[in-house]
Amino acid sequence: MNKIVFITGATSGFGEACALQFAEAGYDIIINGRREDRLKQLKKDLEEKFSVRVLSLPFDVSNRDAVFSAVDGIAGDWRNINVLINNAGLALGRDFFDEADLDEWDTMMDTNVKGLLYVSRAVLPLMISQNKGHIINLGSVAAKEVYERGNVYCASKFAVDALSKSMRIDLLRHNIKVTAIHPGAAETEFSLVRFKGDAAKANAVYNGFKPLTAKDVADVIFYCTTVPEHVCINDLVICPSQQADAIYFHKE
Ligand code: NDP
Ligand code: 8X3
């Protein structure tokens, strides 16, 4: 039987690149996101190209009932999940603390923090019953340093960093590994979402340096799942070579 990976936010960016990477390696894939048309297309592509099984679970990770009902509905051998990638997340706006939109703050905290909590708690019993598993949480360089006008996005990712450490400790007794991946600037739909469809603003983020691609990050995530059982990569920061941390870049 193939191994199973459950990826939240698989409709674009890192999540989609992970779906391709794990399918190529022969995993059966559970894909999640809110955009059902994209999930449908991705399922078709993965099944045709890699001959793996794909289970599509459209739900909003910030909707607690939807998360638990979707995971409770997973049937049969699909329940033997080996790897959970908590990837769904977003930034909204780049505003000073005193000017930022409170609804955008709510959405970031609800998605990046509560979504990760709900999905993890829903999936964990399925790993605990196997006495093994691997959870990969998408943090960010914004989980390591705060930058100007990053306030709540950074706070949500600091929370992901803290929760990853905490989960690693509490899940030791269940033989479940926890890896936190912290990417720097990667060109996905991230900035387009952050700037609400303003392509000029989104593209400007990547001017003057070569950003990471989604595949660069998926390669590293996949690698973390290939190390021997007794080895766990706990925490990993991956940046473009022209980026030192959340703040310092060498731009041309
Ligand atoms: P994308 O915008 O390309 O992808 C984000 C994914 O998250 C989409 O599939 C989206 O799907 C999904 N998503 C968003 N909100 C929800 C929700 N409420 N419920 C379910 N799915 C949701 O961005 P990235 O691939 O770049 O981002 C992935 C993760 O990596 C995020 O957590 C982000 O914070 C983090 N990150 C990104 C970096 C970057 O520079 N790109 C750097 C560091 C970290 P849909 O809209 O269909 O629901
Ligand atoms: C995404 C990277 O630098 O925009 O987490 O916060 S950054």
CSV table of N, CA and C in Angstrom, one decimal, residues 19-132:
chain,number,residue,atom,x,y,z
A,19,ALA,N,2.0,18.4,-3.6
A,19,ALA,CA,1.2,17.3,-4.1
A,19,ALA,C,1.9,16.7,-5.3
A,20,LEU,N,2.4,17.4,-6.2
A,20,LEU,CA,3.2,16.9,-7.3
A,20,LEU,C,4.4,16.1,-6.9
A,21,GLN,N,5.1,16.6,-5.9
A,21,GLN,CA,6.4,16.0,-5.5
A,21,GLN,C,6.1,14.6,-4.8
A,22,PHE,N,5.1,14.6,-3.9
A,22,PHE,CA,4.8,13.4,-3.2
A,22,PHE,C,4.1,12.4,-4.1
A,23,ALA,N,3.3,12.8,-5.1
A,23,ALA,CA,2.7,11.9,-6.0
A,23,ALA,C,3.7,11.3,-6.9
A,24,GLU,N,4.7,12.0,-7.3
A,24,GLU,CA,5.8,11.5,-8.1
A,24,GLU,C,6.5,10.4,-7.4
A,25,ALA,N,6.6,10.6,-6.0
A,25,ALA,CA,7.3,9.6,-5.2
A,25,ALA,C,6.4,8.4,-4.9
A,26,GLY,N,5.1,8.4,-5.4
A,26,GLY,CA,4.3,7.2,-5.2
A,26,GLY,C,3.3,7.3,-4.0
A,27,TYR,N,3.2,8.5,-3.4
A,27,TYR,CA,2.3,8.6,-2.3
A,27,TYR,C,0.9,8.8,-2.8
A,28,ASP,N,-0.1,8.3,-2.1
A,28,ASP,CA,-1.5,8.7,-2.3
A,28,ASP,C,-1.7,10.0,-1.6
A,29,ILE,N,-2.6,10.8,-2.2
A,29,ILE,CA,-2.6,12.2,-1.7
A,29,ILE,C,-4.0,12.7,-1.3
A,30,ILE,N,-4.1,13.3,-0.1
A,30,ILE,CA,-5.4,13.9,0.3
A,30,ILE,C,-5.1,15.4,0.1
A,31,ILE,N,-5.9,16.0,-0.8
A,31,ILE,CA,-5.7,17.5,-1.1
A,31,ILE,C,-6.9,18.3,-0.5
A,32,ASN,N,-6.5,19.4,0.0
A,32,ASN,CA,-7.5,20.4,0.6
A,32,ASN,C,-7.3,21.8,0.1
A,33,GLY,N,-8.3,22.6,0.1
A,33,GLY,CA,-8.3,24.0,-0.2
A,33,GLY,C,-9.8,24.4,-0.3
A,34,ARG,N,-10.0,25.6,-0.6
A,34,ARG,CA,-11.4,26.1,-0.7
A,34,ARG,C,-11.9,26.1,-2.2
A,35,ARG,N,-11.0,26.2,-3.1
A,35,ARG,CA,-11.4,26.3,-4.5
A,35,ARG,C,-11.6,25.0,-5.1
A,36,GLU,N,-12.8,24.6,-5.2
A,36,GLU,CA,-13.1,23.2,-5.6
A,36,GLU,C,-12.8,22.9,-7.1
A,37,ASP,N,-12.9,23.9,-8.0
A,37,ASP,CA,-12.5,23.7,-9.4
A,37,ASP,C,-11.0,23.3,-9.5
A,38,ARG,N,-10.2,24.0,-8.7
A,38,ARG,CA,-8.8,23.7,-8.7
A,38,ARG,C,-8.5,22.3,-8.1
A,39,LEU,N,-9.2,21.9,-7.1
A,39,LEU,CA,-9.0,20.6,-6.5
A,39,LEU,C,-9.3,19.5,-7.5
A,40,LYS,N,-10.4,19.8,-8.2
A,40,LYS,CA,-10.9,18.8,-9.2
A,40,LYS,C,-9.9,18.6,-10.3
A,41,GLN,N,-9.3,19.7,-10.7
A,41,GLN,CA,-8.3,19.6,-11.8
A,41,GLN,C,-7.0,18.9,-11.3
A,42,LEU,N,-6.6,19.3,-10.1
A,42,LEU,CA,-5.4,18.7,-9.5
A,42,LEU,C,-5.5,17.2,-9.4
A,43,LYS,N,-6.7,16.8,-8.9
A,43,LYS,CA,-6.9,15.4,-8.7
A,43,LYS,C,-6.8,14.6,-10.0
A,44,LYS,N,-7.4,15.2,-11.0
A,44,LYS,CA,-7.4,14.6,-12.4
A,44,LYS,C,-5.9,14.5,-12.9
A,45,ASP,N,-5.2,15.6,-12.7
A,45,ASP,CA,-3.8,15.7,-13.2
A,45,ASP,C,-2.9,14.6,-12.5
A,46,LEU,N,-3.1,14.6,-11.1
A,46,LEU,CA,-2.2,13.7,-10.4
A,46,LEU,C,-2.5,12.2,-10.7
A,47,GLU,N,-3.8,11.9,-10.8
A,47,GLU,CA,-4.2,10.5,-11.1
A,47,GLU,C,-3.7,10.1,-12.5
A,48,GLU,N,-3.9,11.0,-13.4
A,48,GLU,CA,-3.4,10.6,-14.8
A,48,GLU,C,-1.9,10.5,-14.9
A,49,LYS,N,-1.2,11.5,-14.3
A,49,LYS,CA,0.2,11.6,-14.5
A,49,LYS,C,1.0,10.5,-13.7
A,50,PHE,N,0.5,10.3,-12.4
A,50,PHE,CA,1.3,9.5,-11.5
A,50,PHE,C,0.7,8.2,-11.1
A,51,SER,N,-0.6,8.0,-11.6
A,51,SER,CA,-1.3,6.7,-11.2
A,51,SER,C,-1.4,6.5,-9.7
A,52,VAL,N,-1.6,7.6,-9.0
A,52,VAL,CA,-1.8,7.4,-7.5
A,52,VAL,C,-3.2,7.7,-7.2
A,53,ARG,N,-3.7,7.4,-6.0
A,53,ARG,CA,-5.1,7.7,-5.6
A,53,ARG,C,-5.1,9.1,-5.0
A,54,VAL,N,-6.1,9.9,-5.3
A,54,VAL,CA,-6.2,11.2,-4.7
A,54,VAL,C,-7.6,11.4,-4.1
A,55,LEU,N,-7.6,11.9,-2.9
A,55,LEU,CA,-8.9,12.2,-2.2
A,55,LEU,C,-9.0,13.7,-2.0
A,56,SER,N,-10.1,14.3,-2.6
A,56,SER,CA,-10.2,15.7,-2.5
A,56,SER,C,-11.1,16.1,-1.4
A,57,LEU,N,-10.6,16.9,-0.5
A,57,LEU,CA,-11.4,17.4,0.7
A,57,LEU,C,-11.5,18.9,0.7
A,58,PRO,N,-12.5,19.4,0.0
A,58,PRO,CA,-12.7,20.9,0.1
A,58,PRO,C,-13.2,21.4,1.4
A,59,PHE,N,-12.5,22.2,2.1
A,59,PHE,CA,-13.1,22.8,3.3
A,59,PHE,C,-12.2,24.0,3.7
A,60,ASP,N,-12.8,24.9,4.5
A,60,ASP,CA,-12.0,26.0,5.0
A,60,ASP,C,-11.4,25.6,6.3
A,61,VAL,N,-10.1,25.7,6.4
A,61,VAL,CA,-9.4,25.2,7.6
A,61,VAL,C,-9.8,26.0,8.9
A,62,SER,N,-10.3,27.2,8.7
A,62,SER,CA,-10.7,28.0,9.9
A,62,SER,C,-12.1,27.7,10.4
A,63,ASN,N,-12.8,26.8,9.7
A,63,ASN,CA,-14.2,26.4,10.1
A,63,ASN,C,-14.1,25.1,10.9
A,64,ARG,N,-14.1,25.2,12.2
A,64,ARG,CA,-13.9,24.1,13.0
A,64,ARG,C,-14.8,22.9,12.7
A,65,ASP,N,-16.1,23.1,12.6
A,65,ASP,CA,-17.0,22.0,12.3
A,65,ASP,C,-16.7,21.4,11.0
A,66,ALA,N,-16.4,22.2,10.0
A,66,ALA,CA,-16.1,21.7,8.6
A,66,ALA,C,-14.8,20.8,8.7
A,67,VAL,N,-13.8,21.2,9.4
A,67,VAL,CA,-12.6,20.5,9.5
A,67,VAL,C,-12.8,19.1,10.1
A,68,PHE,N,-13.5,19.1,11.3
A,68,PHE,CA,-13.7,17.8,12.0
A,68,PHE,C,-14.7,16.9,11.2
A,69,SER,N,-15.7,17.5,10.5
A,69,SER,CA,-16.6,16.6,9.8
A,69,SER,C,-15.9,16.1,8.5
A,70,ALA,N,-15.0,16.8,7.9
A,70,ALA,CA,-14.3,16.3,6.7
A,70,ALA,C,-13.3,15.2,7.1
A,71,VAL,N,-12.6,15.4,8.2
A,71,VAL,CA,-11.6,14.4,8.7
A,71,VAL,C,-12.4,13.1,9.2
A,72,ASP,N,-13.5,13.3,9.9
A,72,ASP,CA,-14.2,12.2,10.4
A,72,ASP,C,-14.7,11.3,9.3
A,73,GLY,N,-15.0,12.0,8.1
A,73,GLY,CA,-15.6,11.3,7.0
A,73,GLY,C,-14.5,10.5,6.2
A,74,ILE,N,-13.2,10.6,6.5
A,74,ILE,CA,-12.2,9.9,5.8
A,74,ILE,C,-12.4,8.4,6.1
A,75,ALA,N,-12.5,7.6,5.1
A,75,ALA,CA,-12.9,6.2,5.3
A,75,ALA,C,-11.8,5.2,4.9
A,76,GLY,N,-11.9,4.0,5.4
A,76,GLY,CA,-11.0,2.9,5.0
A,76,GLY,C,-9.5,3.2,5.2
A,77,ASP,N,-8.7,2.7,4.2
A,77,ASP,CA,-7.3,2.8,4.4
A,77,ASP,C,-6.8,4.2,4.2
A,78,TRP,N,-7.7,5.1,3.8
A,78,TRP,CA,-7.3,6.5,3.7
A,78,TRP,C,-7.0,7.1,5.1
A,79,ARG,N,-7.5,6.4,6.1
A,79,ARG,CA,-7.2,6.9,7.5
A,79,ARG,C,-5.8,6.7,8.0
A,80,ASN,N,-5.0,5.9,7.2
A,80,ASN,CA,-3.6,5.6,7.6
A,80,ASN,C,-2.7,6.7,7.2
A,81,ILE,N,-3.0,7.9,7.6
A,81,ILE,CA,-2.2,9.1,7.1
A,81,ILE,C,-0.8,9.0,7.7
A,82,ASN,N,0.2,9.1,6.9
A,82,ASN,CA,1.6,9.1,7.3
A,82,ASN,C,2.2,10.5,7.6
A,83,VAL,N,1.8,11.4,6.7
A,83,VAL,CA,2.4,12.8,6.7
A,83,VAL,C,1.2,13.8,6.6
A,84,LEU,N,1.2,14.8,7.5
A,84,LEU,CA,0.3,15.9,7.4
A,84,LEU,C,1.1,17.2,7.2
A,85,ILE,N,0.8,17.9,6.1
A,85,ILE,CA,1.5,19.2,5.8
A,85,ILE,C,0.5,20.3,6.1
A,86,ASN,N,0.7,21.0,7.2
A,86,ASN,CA,-0.2,22.1,7.5
A,86,ASN,C,0.4,23.4,6.8
A,87,ASN,N,-0.1,23.5,5.6
A,87,ASN,CA,0.4,24.6,4.7
A,87,ASN,C,-0.6,25.7,4.4
A,88,ALA,N,-1.9,25.4,4.5
A,88,ALA,CA,-2.9,26.5,4.2
A,88,ALA,C,-2.6,27.7,5.1
A,89,GLY,N,-2.5,28.9,4.4
A,89,GLY,CA,-2.3,30.1,5.1
A,89,GLY,C,-2.2,31.3,4.2
A,90,LEU,N,-2.1,32.4,4.8
A,90,LEU,CA,-2.1,33.7,4.0
A,90,LEU,C,-1.7,34.9,4.8
A,91,ALA,N,-1.2,35.9,4.1
A,91,ALA,CA,-1.1,37.2,4.6
A,91,ALA,C,-2.1,38.1,4.0
A,92,LEU,N,-2.7,39.0,4.7
A,92,LEU,CA,-3.6,40.0,4.1
A,92,LEU,C,-3.1,41.4,4.5
A,93,GLY,N,-2.7,42.2,3.5
A,93,GLY,CA,-2.3,43.6,3.8
A,93,GLY,C,-0.9,43.7,4.3
A,94,ARG,N,-0.4,44.9,4.2
A,94,ARG,CA,1.0,45.2,4.7
A,94,ARG,C,0.8,46.6,5.2
A,95,ASP,N,0.2,46.7,6.4
A,95,ASP,CA,-0.2,48.0,7.0
A,95,ASP,C,0.4,48.2,8.4
A,96,PHE,N,0.5,49.5,8.7
A,96,PHE,CA,0.9,49.8,10.1
A,96,PHE,C,-0.1,49.3,11.1
A,97,PHE,N,0.4,48.9,12.3
A,97,PHE,CA,-0.5,48.3,13.3
A,97,PHE,C,-1.8,49.1,13.5
A,98,ASP,N,-1.6,50.5,13.6
A,98,ASP,CA,-2.7,51.4,13.9
A,98,ASP,C,-3.6,51.6,12.8
A,99,GLU,N,-3.3,51.1,11.6
A,99,GLU,CA,-4.1,51.4,10.4
A,99,GLU,C,-4.7,50.1,9.8
A,100,ALA,N,-4.2,48.9,10.2
A,100,ALA,CA,-4.6,47.7,9.6
A,100,ALA,C,-6.0,47.4,9.8
A,101,ASP,N,-6.5,46.5,8.9
A,101,ASP,CA,-8.0,46.1,8.9
A,101,ASP,C,-8.2,45.0,9.9
A,102,LEU,N,-9.1,45.2,10.8
A,102,LEU,CA,-9.3,44.2,11.8
A,102,LEU,C,-9.9,42.9,11.3
A,103,ASP,N,-10.7,42.9,10.2
A,103,ASP,CA,-11.2,41.7,9.6
A,103,ASP,C,-10.1,40.9,9.0
A,104,GLU,N,-9.1,41.6,8.5
A,104,GLU,CA,-7.9,40.9,7.9
A,104,GLU,C,-7.1,40.2,9.0
A,105,TRP,N,-7.0,40.9,10.1
A,105,TRP,CA,-6.3,40.3,11.3
A,105,TRP,C,-7.0,39.0,11.7
A,106,ASP,N,-8.4,39.1,11.8
A,106,ASP,CA,-9.1,37.9,12.2
A,106,ASP,C,-8.9,36.7,11.2
A,107,THR,N,-8.9,37.1,9.9
A,107,THR,CA,-8.8,36.0,8.9
A,107,THR,C,-7.4,35.3,9.0
A,108,MET,N,-6.4,36.2,9.2
A,108,MET,CA,-5.0,35.6,9.3
A,108,MET,C,-4.9,34.7,10.6
A,109,MET,N,-5.4,35.2,11.7
A,109,MET,CA,-5.3,34.4,12.9
A,109,MET,C,-6.1,33.1,12.8
A,110,ASP,N,-7.3,33.3,12.2
A,110,ASP,CA,-8.2,32.1,12.1
A,110,ASP,C,-7.6,31.1,11.2
A,111,THR,N,-7.0,31.5,10.1
A,111,THR,CA,-6.5,30.5,9.1
A,111,THR,C,-5.1,30.0,9.6
A,112,ASN,N,-4.2,30.9,9.8
A,112,ASN,CA,-2.8,30.5,10.1
A,112,ASN,C,-2.6,29.8,11.4
A,113,VAL,N,-3.4,30.2,12.4
A,113,VAL,CA,-3.2,29.6,13.7
A,113,VAL,C,-4.3,28.6,14.1
A,114,LYS,N,-5.6,29.1,14.0
A,114,LYS,CA,-6.6,28.1,14.4
A,114,LYS,C,-6.8,27.0,13.4
A,115,GLY,N,-6.6,27.4,12.1
A,115,GLY,CA,-6.8,26.3,11.1
A,115,GLY,C,-5.8,25.2,11.3
A,116,LEU,N,-4.5,25.6,11.6
A,116,LEU,CA,-3.5,24.6,11.9
A,116,LEU,C,-3.8,23.8,13.1
A,117,LEU,N,-4.4,24.4,14.1
A,117,LEU,CA,-4.8,23.7,15.4
A,117,LEU,C,-5.9,22.7,15.1
A,118,TYR,N,-6.9,23.2,14.4
A,118,TYR,CA,-8.1,22.3,14.1
A,118,TYR,C,-7.7,21.1,13.3
A,119,VAL,N,-6.9,21.3,12.2
A,119,VAL,CA,-6.6,20.2,11.3
A,119,VAL,C,-5.7,19.2,12.1
A,120,SER,N,-4.7,19.8,12.8
A,120,SER,CA,-3.8,18.9,13.6
A,120,SER,C,-4.6,18.0,14.6
A,121,ARG,N,-5.5,18.6,15.3
A,121,ARG,CA,-6.3,17.9,16.3
A,121,ARG,C,-7.2,16.8,15.7
A,122,ALA,N,-7.7,17.2,14.5
A,122,ALA,CA,-8.6,16.3,13.8
A,122,ALA,C,-7.8,15.1,13.3
A,123,VAL,N,-6.6,15.3,12.7
A,123,VAL,CA,-5.9,14.2,12.1
A,123,VAL,C,-5.1,13.4,13.1
A,124,LEU,N,-4.7,14.0,14.2
A,124,LEU,CA,-3.8,13.3,15.2
A,124,LEU,C,-4.3,11.9,15.7
A,125,PRO,N,-5.6,11.8,16.0
A,125,PRO,CA,-6.0,10.4,16.4
A,125,PRO,C,-5.7,9.3,15.4
A,126,LEU,N,-5.7,9.7,14.1
A,126,LEU,CA,-5.4,8.7,13.1
A,126,LEU,C,-3.9,8.4,13.1
A,127,MET,N,-3.1,9.3,13.5
A,127,MET,CA,-1.7,9.0,13.6
A,127,MET,C,-1.4,8.2,14.9
A,128,ILE,N,-2.0,8.7,16.0
A,128,ILE,CA,-1.8,8.1,17.3
A,128,ILE,C,-2.2,6.6,17.3
A,129,SER,N,-3.2,6.3,16.5
A,129,SER,CA,-3.6,4.9,16.5
A,129,SER,C,-2.6,4.0,15.7
A,130,GLN,N,-1.8,4.6,14.9
A,130,GLN,CA,-0.7,3.9,14.2
A,130,GLN,C,0.6,4.0,15.0
A,131,ASN,N,0.6,4.8,16.1
A,131,ASN,CA,1.8,5.0,16.8
A,131,ASN,C,3.0,5.5,15.9
A,132,LYS,N,2.7,6.3,14.9
A,132,LYS,CA,3.7,7.0,14.1
A,132,LYS,C,3.0,8.1,13.3
